[in-house]
Coordinates of C-alpha atoms in Angstrom, one line a residue:
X7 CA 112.0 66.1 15.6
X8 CA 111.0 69.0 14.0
X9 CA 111.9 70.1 10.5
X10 CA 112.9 73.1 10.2
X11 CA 115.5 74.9 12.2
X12 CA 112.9 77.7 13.9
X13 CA 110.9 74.7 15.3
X14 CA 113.8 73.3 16.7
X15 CA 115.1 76.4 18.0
X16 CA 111.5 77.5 19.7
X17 CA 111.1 74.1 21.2
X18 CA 114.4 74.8 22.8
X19 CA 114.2 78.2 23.6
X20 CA 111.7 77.6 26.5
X21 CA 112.2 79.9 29.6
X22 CA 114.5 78.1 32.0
X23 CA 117.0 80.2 33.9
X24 CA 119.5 76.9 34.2
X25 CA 119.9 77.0 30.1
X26 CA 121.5 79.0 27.5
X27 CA 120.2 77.3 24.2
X28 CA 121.5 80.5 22.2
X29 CA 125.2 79.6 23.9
X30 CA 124.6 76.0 23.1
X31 CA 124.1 76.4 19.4
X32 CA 126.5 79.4 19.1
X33 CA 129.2 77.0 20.5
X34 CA 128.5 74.1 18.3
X35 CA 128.1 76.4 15.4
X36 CA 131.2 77.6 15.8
X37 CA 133.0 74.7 15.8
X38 CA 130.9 73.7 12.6
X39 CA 132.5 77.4 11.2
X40 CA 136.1 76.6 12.1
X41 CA 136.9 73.3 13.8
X42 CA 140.5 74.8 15.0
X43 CA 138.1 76.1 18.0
X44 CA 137.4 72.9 18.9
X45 CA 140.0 72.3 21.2
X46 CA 139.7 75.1 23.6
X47 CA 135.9 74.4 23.4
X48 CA 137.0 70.5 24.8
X49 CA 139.2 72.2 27.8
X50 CA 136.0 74.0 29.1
X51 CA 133.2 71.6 28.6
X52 CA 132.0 68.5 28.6
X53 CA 128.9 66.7 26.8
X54 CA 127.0 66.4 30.0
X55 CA 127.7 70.8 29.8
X56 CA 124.6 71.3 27.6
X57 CA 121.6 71.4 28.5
X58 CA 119.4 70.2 25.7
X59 CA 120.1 66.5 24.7
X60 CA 120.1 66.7 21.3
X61 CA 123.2 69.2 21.7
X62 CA 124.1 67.3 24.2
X63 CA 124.0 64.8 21.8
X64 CA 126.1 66.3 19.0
X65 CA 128.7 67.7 20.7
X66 CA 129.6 63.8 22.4
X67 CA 130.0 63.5 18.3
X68 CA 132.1 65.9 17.7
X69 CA 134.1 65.4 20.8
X70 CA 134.7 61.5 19.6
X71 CA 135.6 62.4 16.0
X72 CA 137.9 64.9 18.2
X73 CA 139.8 62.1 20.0
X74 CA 139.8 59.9 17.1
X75 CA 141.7 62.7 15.1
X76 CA 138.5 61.8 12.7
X77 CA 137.8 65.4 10.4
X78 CA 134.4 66.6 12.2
X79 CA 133.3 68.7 9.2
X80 CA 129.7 69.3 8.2
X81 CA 128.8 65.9 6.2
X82 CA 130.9 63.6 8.5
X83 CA 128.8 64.8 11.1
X84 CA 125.4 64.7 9.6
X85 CA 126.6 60.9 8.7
X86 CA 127.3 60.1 12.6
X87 CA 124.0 62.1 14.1
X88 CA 121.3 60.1 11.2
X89 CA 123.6 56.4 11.9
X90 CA 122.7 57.8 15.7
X91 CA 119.3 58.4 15.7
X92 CA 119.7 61.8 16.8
X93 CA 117.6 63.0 13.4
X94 CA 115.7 60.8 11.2
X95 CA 116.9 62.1 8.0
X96 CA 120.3 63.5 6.6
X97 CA 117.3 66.7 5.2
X98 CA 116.5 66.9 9.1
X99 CA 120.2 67.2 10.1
X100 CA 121.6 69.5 7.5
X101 CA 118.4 72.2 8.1
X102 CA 119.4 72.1 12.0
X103 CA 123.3 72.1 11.9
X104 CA 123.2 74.9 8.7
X105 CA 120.5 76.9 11.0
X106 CA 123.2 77.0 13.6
X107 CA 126.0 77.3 11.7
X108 CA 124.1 80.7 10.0
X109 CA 123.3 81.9 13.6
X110 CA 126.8 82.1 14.9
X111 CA 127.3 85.7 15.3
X112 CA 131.5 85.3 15.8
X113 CA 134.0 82.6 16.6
X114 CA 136.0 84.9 18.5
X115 CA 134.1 84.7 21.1
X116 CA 133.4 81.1 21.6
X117 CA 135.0 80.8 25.0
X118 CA 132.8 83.7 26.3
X119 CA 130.2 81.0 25.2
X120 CA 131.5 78.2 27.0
X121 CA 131.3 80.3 30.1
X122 CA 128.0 80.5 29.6
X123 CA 127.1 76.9 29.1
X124 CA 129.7 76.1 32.1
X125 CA 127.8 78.3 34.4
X126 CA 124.4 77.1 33.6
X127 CA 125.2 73.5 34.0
X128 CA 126.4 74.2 37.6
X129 CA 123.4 75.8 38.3
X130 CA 121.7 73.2 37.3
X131 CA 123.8 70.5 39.8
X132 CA 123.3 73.5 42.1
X133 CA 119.6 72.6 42.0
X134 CA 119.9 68.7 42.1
X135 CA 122.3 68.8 45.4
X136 CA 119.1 71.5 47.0
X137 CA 116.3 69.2 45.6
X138 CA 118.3 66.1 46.9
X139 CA 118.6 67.6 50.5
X140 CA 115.5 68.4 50.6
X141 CA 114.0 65.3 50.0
X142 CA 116.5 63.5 52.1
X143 CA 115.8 65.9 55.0
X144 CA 112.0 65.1 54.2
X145 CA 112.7 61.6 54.7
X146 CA 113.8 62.2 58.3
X147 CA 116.3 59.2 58.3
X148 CA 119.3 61.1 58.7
X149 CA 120.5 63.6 61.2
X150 CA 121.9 67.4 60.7
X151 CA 125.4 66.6 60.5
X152 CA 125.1 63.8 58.3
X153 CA 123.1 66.3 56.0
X154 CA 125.4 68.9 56.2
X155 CA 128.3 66.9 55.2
X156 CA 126.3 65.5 52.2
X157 CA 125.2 68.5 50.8
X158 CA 129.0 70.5 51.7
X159 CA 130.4 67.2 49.9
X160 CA 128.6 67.3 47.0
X161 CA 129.1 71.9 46.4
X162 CA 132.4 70.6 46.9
X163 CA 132.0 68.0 44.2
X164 CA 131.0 70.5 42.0
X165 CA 133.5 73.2 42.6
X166 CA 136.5 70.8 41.8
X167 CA 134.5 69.0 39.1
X168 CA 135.4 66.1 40.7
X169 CA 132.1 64.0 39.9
X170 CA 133.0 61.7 36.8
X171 CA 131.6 58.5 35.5
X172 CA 134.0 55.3 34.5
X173 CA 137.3 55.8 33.3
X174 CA 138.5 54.0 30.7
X175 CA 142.2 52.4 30.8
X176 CA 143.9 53.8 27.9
X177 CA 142.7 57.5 29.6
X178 CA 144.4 56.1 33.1
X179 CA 147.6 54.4 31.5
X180 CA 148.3 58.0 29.7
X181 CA 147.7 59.8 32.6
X182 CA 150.2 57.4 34.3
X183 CA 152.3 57.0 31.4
X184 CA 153.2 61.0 31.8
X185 CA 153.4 61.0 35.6
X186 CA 156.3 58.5 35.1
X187 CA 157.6 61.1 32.9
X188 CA 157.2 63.3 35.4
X189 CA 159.3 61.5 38.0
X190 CA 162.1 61.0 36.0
X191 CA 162.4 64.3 34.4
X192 CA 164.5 67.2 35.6
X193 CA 161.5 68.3 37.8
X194 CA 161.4 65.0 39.6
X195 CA 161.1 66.0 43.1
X196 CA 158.1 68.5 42.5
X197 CA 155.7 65.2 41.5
X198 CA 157.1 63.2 44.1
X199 CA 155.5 62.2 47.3
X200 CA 156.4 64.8 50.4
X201 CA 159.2 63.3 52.1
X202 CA 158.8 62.3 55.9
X203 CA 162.3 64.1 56.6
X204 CA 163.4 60.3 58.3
X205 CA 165.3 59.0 54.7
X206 CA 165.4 55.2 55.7
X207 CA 161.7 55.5 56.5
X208 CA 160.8 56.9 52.6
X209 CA 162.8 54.7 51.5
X210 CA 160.4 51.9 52.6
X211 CA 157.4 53.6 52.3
X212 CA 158.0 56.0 49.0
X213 CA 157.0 59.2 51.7
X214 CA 153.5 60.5 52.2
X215 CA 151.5 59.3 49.1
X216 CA 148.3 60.9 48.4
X217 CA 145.3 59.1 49.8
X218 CA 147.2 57.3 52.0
X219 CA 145.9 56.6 55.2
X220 CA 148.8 56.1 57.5
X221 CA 148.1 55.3 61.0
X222 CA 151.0 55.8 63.5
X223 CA 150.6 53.5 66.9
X224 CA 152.0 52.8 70.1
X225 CA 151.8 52.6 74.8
X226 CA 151.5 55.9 75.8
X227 CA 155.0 57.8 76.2
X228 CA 156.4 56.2 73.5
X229 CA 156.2 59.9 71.3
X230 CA 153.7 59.5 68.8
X231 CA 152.6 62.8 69.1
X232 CA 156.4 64.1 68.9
X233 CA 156.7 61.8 65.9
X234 CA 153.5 63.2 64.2
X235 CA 154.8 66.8 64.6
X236 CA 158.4 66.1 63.2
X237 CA 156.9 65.0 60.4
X238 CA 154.5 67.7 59.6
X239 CA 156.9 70.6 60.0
X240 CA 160.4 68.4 57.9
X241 CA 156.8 67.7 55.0
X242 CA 156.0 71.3 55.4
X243 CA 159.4 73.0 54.8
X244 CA 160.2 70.7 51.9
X245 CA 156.8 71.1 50.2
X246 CA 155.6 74.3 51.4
X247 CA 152.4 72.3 51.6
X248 CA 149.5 73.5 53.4
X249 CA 150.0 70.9 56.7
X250 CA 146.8 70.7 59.1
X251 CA 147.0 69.3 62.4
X252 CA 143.9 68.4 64.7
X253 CA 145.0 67.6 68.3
X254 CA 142.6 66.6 70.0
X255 CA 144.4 65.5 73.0
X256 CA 146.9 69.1 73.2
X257 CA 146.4 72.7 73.0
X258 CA 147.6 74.7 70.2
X259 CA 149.9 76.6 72.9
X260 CA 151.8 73.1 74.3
X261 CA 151.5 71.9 70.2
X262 CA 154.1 75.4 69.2
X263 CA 156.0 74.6 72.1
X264 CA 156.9 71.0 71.2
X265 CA 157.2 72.6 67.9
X266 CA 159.4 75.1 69.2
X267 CA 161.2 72.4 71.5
X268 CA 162.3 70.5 68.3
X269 CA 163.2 73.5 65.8
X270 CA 165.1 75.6 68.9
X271 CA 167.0 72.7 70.4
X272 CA 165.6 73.7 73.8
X273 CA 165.0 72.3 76.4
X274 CA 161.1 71.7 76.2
X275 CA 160.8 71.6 80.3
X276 CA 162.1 74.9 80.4
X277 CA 159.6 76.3 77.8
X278 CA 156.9 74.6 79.7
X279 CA 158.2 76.7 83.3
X280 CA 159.1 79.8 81.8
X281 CA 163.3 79.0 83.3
X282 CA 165.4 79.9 80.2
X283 CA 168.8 80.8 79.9
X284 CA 169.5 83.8 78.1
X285 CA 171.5 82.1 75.5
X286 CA 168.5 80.2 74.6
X287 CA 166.3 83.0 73.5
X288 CA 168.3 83.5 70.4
X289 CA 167.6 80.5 69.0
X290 CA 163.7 80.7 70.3
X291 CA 163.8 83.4 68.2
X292 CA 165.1 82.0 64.7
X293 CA 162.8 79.0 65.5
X294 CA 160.1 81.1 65.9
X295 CA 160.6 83.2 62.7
X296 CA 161.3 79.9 60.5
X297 CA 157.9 78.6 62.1
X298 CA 155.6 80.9 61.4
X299 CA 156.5 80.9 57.9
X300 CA 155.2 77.6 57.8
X301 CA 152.1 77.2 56.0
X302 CA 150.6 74.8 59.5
X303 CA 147.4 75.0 60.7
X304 CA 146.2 74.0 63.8
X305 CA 142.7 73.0 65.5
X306 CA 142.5 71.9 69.3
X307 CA 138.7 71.1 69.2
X308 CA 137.6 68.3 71.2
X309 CA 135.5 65.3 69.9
X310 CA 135.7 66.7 66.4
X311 CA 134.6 64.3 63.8
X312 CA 135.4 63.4 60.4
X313 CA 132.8 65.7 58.9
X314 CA 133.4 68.7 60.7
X315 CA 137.3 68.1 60.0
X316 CA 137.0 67.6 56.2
X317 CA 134.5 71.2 56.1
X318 CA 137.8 72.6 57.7
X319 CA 140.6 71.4 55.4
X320 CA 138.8 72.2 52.7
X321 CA 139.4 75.9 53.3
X322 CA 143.3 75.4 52.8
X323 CA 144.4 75.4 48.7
X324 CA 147.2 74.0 48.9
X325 CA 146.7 71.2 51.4
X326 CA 149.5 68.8 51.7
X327 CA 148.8 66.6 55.1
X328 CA 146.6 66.4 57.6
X329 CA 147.5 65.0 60.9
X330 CA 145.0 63.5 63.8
X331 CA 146.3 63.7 67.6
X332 CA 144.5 60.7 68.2
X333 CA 142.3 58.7 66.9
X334 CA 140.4 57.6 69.9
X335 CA 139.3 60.8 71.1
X336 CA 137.2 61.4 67.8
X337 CA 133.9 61.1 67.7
X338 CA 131.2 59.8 65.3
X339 CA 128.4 61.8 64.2
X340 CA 126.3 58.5 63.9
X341 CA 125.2 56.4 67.7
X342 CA 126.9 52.9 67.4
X343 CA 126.6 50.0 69.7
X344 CA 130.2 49.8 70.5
X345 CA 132.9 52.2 70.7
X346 CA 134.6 49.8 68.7
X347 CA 131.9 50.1 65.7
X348 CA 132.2 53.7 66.2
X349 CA 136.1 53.9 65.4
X350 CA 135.6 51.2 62.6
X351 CA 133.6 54.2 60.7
X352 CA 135.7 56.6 62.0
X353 CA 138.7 54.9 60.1
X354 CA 136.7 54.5 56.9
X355 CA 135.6 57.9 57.3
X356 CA 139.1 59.2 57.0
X357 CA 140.6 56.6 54.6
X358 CA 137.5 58.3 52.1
X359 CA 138.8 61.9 53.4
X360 CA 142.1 60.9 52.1
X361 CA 141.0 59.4 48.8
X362 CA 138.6 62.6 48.2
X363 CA 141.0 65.3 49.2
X364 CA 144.1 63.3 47.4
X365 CA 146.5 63.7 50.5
X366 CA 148.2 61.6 52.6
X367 CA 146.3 61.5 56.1
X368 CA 148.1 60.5 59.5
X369 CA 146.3 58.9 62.6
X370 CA 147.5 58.5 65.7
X371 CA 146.3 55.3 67.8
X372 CA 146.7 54.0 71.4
X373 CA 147.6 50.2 71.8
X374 CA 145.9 48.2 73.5
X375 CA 147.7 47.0 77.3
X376 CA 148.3 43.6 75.4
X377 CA 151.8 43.8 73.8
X378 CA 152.9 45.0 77.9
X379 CA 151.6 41.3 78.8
X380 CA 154.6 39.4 76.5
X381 CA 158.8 39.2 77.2
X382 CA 158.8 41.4 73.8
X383 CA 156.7 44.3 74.1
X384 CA 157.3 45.5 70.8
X385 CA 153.6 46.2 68.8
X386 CA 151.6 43.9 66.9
X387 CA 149.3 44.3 63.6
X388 CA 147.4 41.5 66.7
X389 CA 147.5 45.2 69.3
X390 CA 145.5 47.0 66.8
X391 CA 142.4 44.2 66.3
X392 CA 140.1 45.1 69.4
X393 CA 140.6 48.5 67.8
X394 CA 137.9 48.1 64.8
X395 CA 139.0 48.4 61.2
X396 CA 142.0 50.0 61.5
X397 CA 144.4 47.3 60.3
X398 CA 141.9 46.8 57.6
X399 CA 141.5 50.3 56.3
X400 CA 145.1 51.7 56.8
X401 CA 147.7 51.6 53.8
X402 CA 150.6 52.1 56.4
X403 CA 150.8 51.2 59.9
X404 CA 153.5 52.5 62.1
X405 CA 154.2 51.5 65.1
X406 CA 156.9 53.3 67.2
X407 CA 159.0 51.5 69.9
X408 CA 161.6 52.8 73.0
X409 CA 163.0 49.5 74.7
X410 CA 164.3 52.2 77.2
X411 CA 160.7 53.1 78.7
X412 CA 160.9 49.3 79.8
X413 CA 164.7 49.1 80.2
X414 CA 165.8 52.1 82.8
X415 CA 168.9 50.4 82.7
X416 CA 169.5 50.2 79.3
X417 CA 172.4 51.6 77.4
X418 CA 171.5 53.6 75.1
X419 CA 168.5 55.6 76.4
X420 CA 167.8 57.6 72.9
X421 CA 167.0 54.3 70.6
X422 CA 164.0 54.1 69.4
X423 CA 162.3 51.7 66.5
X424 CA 159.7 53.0 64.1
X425 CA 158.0 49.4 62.9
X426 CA 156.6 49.6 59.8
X427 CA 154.2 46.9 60.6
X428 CA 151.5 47.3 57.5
X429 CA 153.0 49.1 53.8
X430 CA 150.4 48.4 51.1
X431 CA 153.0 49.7 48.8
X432 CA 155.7 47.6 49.3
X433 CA 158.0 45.8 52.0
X434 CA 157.5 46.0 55.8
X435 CA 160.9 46.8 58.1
X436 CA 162.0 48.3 61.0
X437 CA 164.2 52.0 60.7
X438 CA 166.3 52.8 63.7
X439 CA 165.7 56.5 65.4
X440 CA 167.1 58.6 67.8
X441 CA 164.8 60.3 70.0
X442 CA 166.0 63.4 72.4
X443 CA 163.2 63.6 74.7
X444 CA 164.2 66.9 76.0
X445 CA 163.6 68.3 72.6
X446 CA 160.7 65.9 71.7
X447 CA 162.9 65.0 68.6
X448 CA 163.3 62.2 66.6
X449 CA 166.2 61.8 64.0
X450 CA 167.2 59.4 61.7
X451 CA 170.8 57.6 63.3
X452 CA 172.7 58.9 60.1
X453 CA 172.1 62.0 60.7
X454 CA 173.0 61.8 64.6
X455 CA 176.0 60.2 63.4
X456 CA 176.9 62.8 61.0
X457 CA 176.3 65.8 63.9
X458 CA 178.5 63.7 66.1

């Protein structure tokens, strides 16, 4: 280490477009001047912020004398950097940190300095996520896609500053310590998880968590995709979440006319052939004007896979949910042996979409032709195994059930079970539904029974 402040300074001042040296010591200086700064200087940047270690180094002081409500004046300081290592004398310290401190040109505009340092250090990741491509696309073990989603991944990364090392648990049991504040406050229902719209189901499931991968099977014709899109719209009017639905088996067109179906009360046959009664056009037209202020968004690319759909989603700000119509028809961006192998990633691809996007993802799956083969055809977890890793990697399985598909017979051709089958939250049950297939509509029985 140098001795004297201008030989510290000149061996930092080298010319390196990624670094602001004169920012860095303006900053610490600054907080050396008037340590009431401090505190807006810790909203804006980190240790890892500065470019040259031994700031680097003494603001990661500071910072801990911050959060131990320790005083971080001159000599305390000085103390920690020499018990440190990072100078070899108290002399050595003093020199630098009074050099600095001399330099500062105004506290006032401190933040304008943490700008700088804030935008030098992402041009500096900026240059490690290129140089990484680069050598990974010089390696020539990985394909385009694969590529493209690592490098979109990590600009994301850096945008959300969502790269962080090992959290320690006091810093996790505060942060959850004030989000159970938050759910019993007066503002409850803004930090709660969007609600399903189907009460009896939330109440098993606590609604759509974040990162939650929740996988919703059944035989064809059961209405999983009806299901799916009652869902989205009763999450998207309660939230006013940004909702995202990929069908993949659907066109957006037949997709808004379910949609329409179900909000109108219309016959959905008659959409589909154009015969409707005049009487029905006023209610197309207050479901249309309630839909399209929903913030939904859909996509009705086939084959779309997992990195192509998070490069999508990560357009919308204020994403709430993304629903897949189904699961099957994705595709991997990798070859596998097996279709099964393939939706195994697939499933863990999208169980990581959840977690890094913090929303609750729904998937819808095909059963397998087994559960038709027993006296009870309702699902099994057993249905889902020839299907890859999706019993493994869901939090909450779903499966929905008509005994009237089965049963023409039957009583009461509207009943339908929604099997909670898998809840990594909590308990596993069955919630009764009524489903009006002419609307594609599912509703809770309450509130049939209170319409009745």
């Amino acid at each position: 280490m140098a001795e004297s402040y201008s030989e510290t300074f000149a061996q930092l001042s080298g010319k390196n477009p990624t670094s602001a040296p004169e920012a860095e010591q303006a900053v610490l200086g600054g907080i050396l001047l008037d340590p009431t700064v401090l505190p807006r200087v810790v909203e804006i940047l980190k240790p890892e912020c500065f470019f040259a270690p031994l700031h680097k180094q003494l603001f990661a002081i500071i910072v801990r004398l911050f959060s131990d409500s320790r005083t971080g004046d001159l000599i305390t300081i000085i103390n920690e950097a020499v018990r440190e290592g990072v100078f070899e004398t108290s002399a050595m310290a003093k020199t630098y940190l009074s050099g600095i401190m001399e330099a500062v040109p105004s506290t006032a505009n401190i933040e304008s300095y943490c700008k700088i340092i804030e935008e030098k250090y992402q041009l500096r990741r900026l240059v490690e996520v290129a140089n990484d491509i680069i050598e990974k696309t010089n390696e020539g073990t990985q394909d385009a896609a694969t590529l493209l989603d690592r490098a979109e991944q990590n600009i994301y990364d850096i945008r959300n500053g969502e790269i962080q090392g090992l959290s320690k648990i006091e810093d996790v049991i505060i942060e959850t310590y004030n989000h159970l504040q938050e759910l019993s406050g007066e503002d409850a229902d803004k930090h709660k998880a969007a609600s399903t719209g189907f009460t009896q189901l939330d109440a098993i499931t606590n609604g759509l968590n974040n990162s939650d991968l929740i996988v919703i099977a059944a035989r064809p014709a059961m209405g999983k995709s009806a299901f799916a899109i009652n869902i989205a719209v009763n999450m998207c009017k309660r939230s006013n979440k940004d909702v995202a639905i990929f069908s993949l088996e659907m066109g957006k067109e037949q997709l808004v006319t379910r949609m329409l179906s179900s909000e109108a009360l219309v016959n959905n046959n008659s959409l589909r052939t154009g015969n409707i009664d005049e009487k029905d056009w006023d209610k197309l037209v207050a479901a249309t004007d309630t839909l399209s202020r929903l913030p939904i968004y859909l996509d009705d690319g086939a084959g779309i896979t997992v990195p192509q759909m998070k490069a999508k989603v990560r357009r919308l700000k204020n994403l709430g949910l993304v629903v897949i119509d189904y699961l099957q028809l994705m595709e991997s961006p990798n070859k596998h042996s097996s279709r099964v192998n393939e939706v195994s990633e697939i499933t863990r691809q999208l169980k990581l979409m959840a977690k890094e996007l913090n929303v609750p993802v729904i998937a819808l799956s095909q059963l397998s032709r087994s559960s038709e083969k027993r006296d009870d055809k309702r699902p099994m977890l057993s249905d889902l195994r020839e299907s890859g890793s999706i019993e493994q990697d869901a939090d909450i399985i779903i499966f929905l059930y008509r005994d009237s598909y089965y049963q023409k017979e039957s009583e009461n051709q509207t009943q339908a079970e929604c099997i909670v089958a898998k809840n990594r939250h909590g308990q596993t049950d069955t919630v009764n539904l009524s489903f009006i297939g002419e609307y594609t509509l599912f509703r809770g029985i309450d509130m049939r029974r209170e319409e009745n």
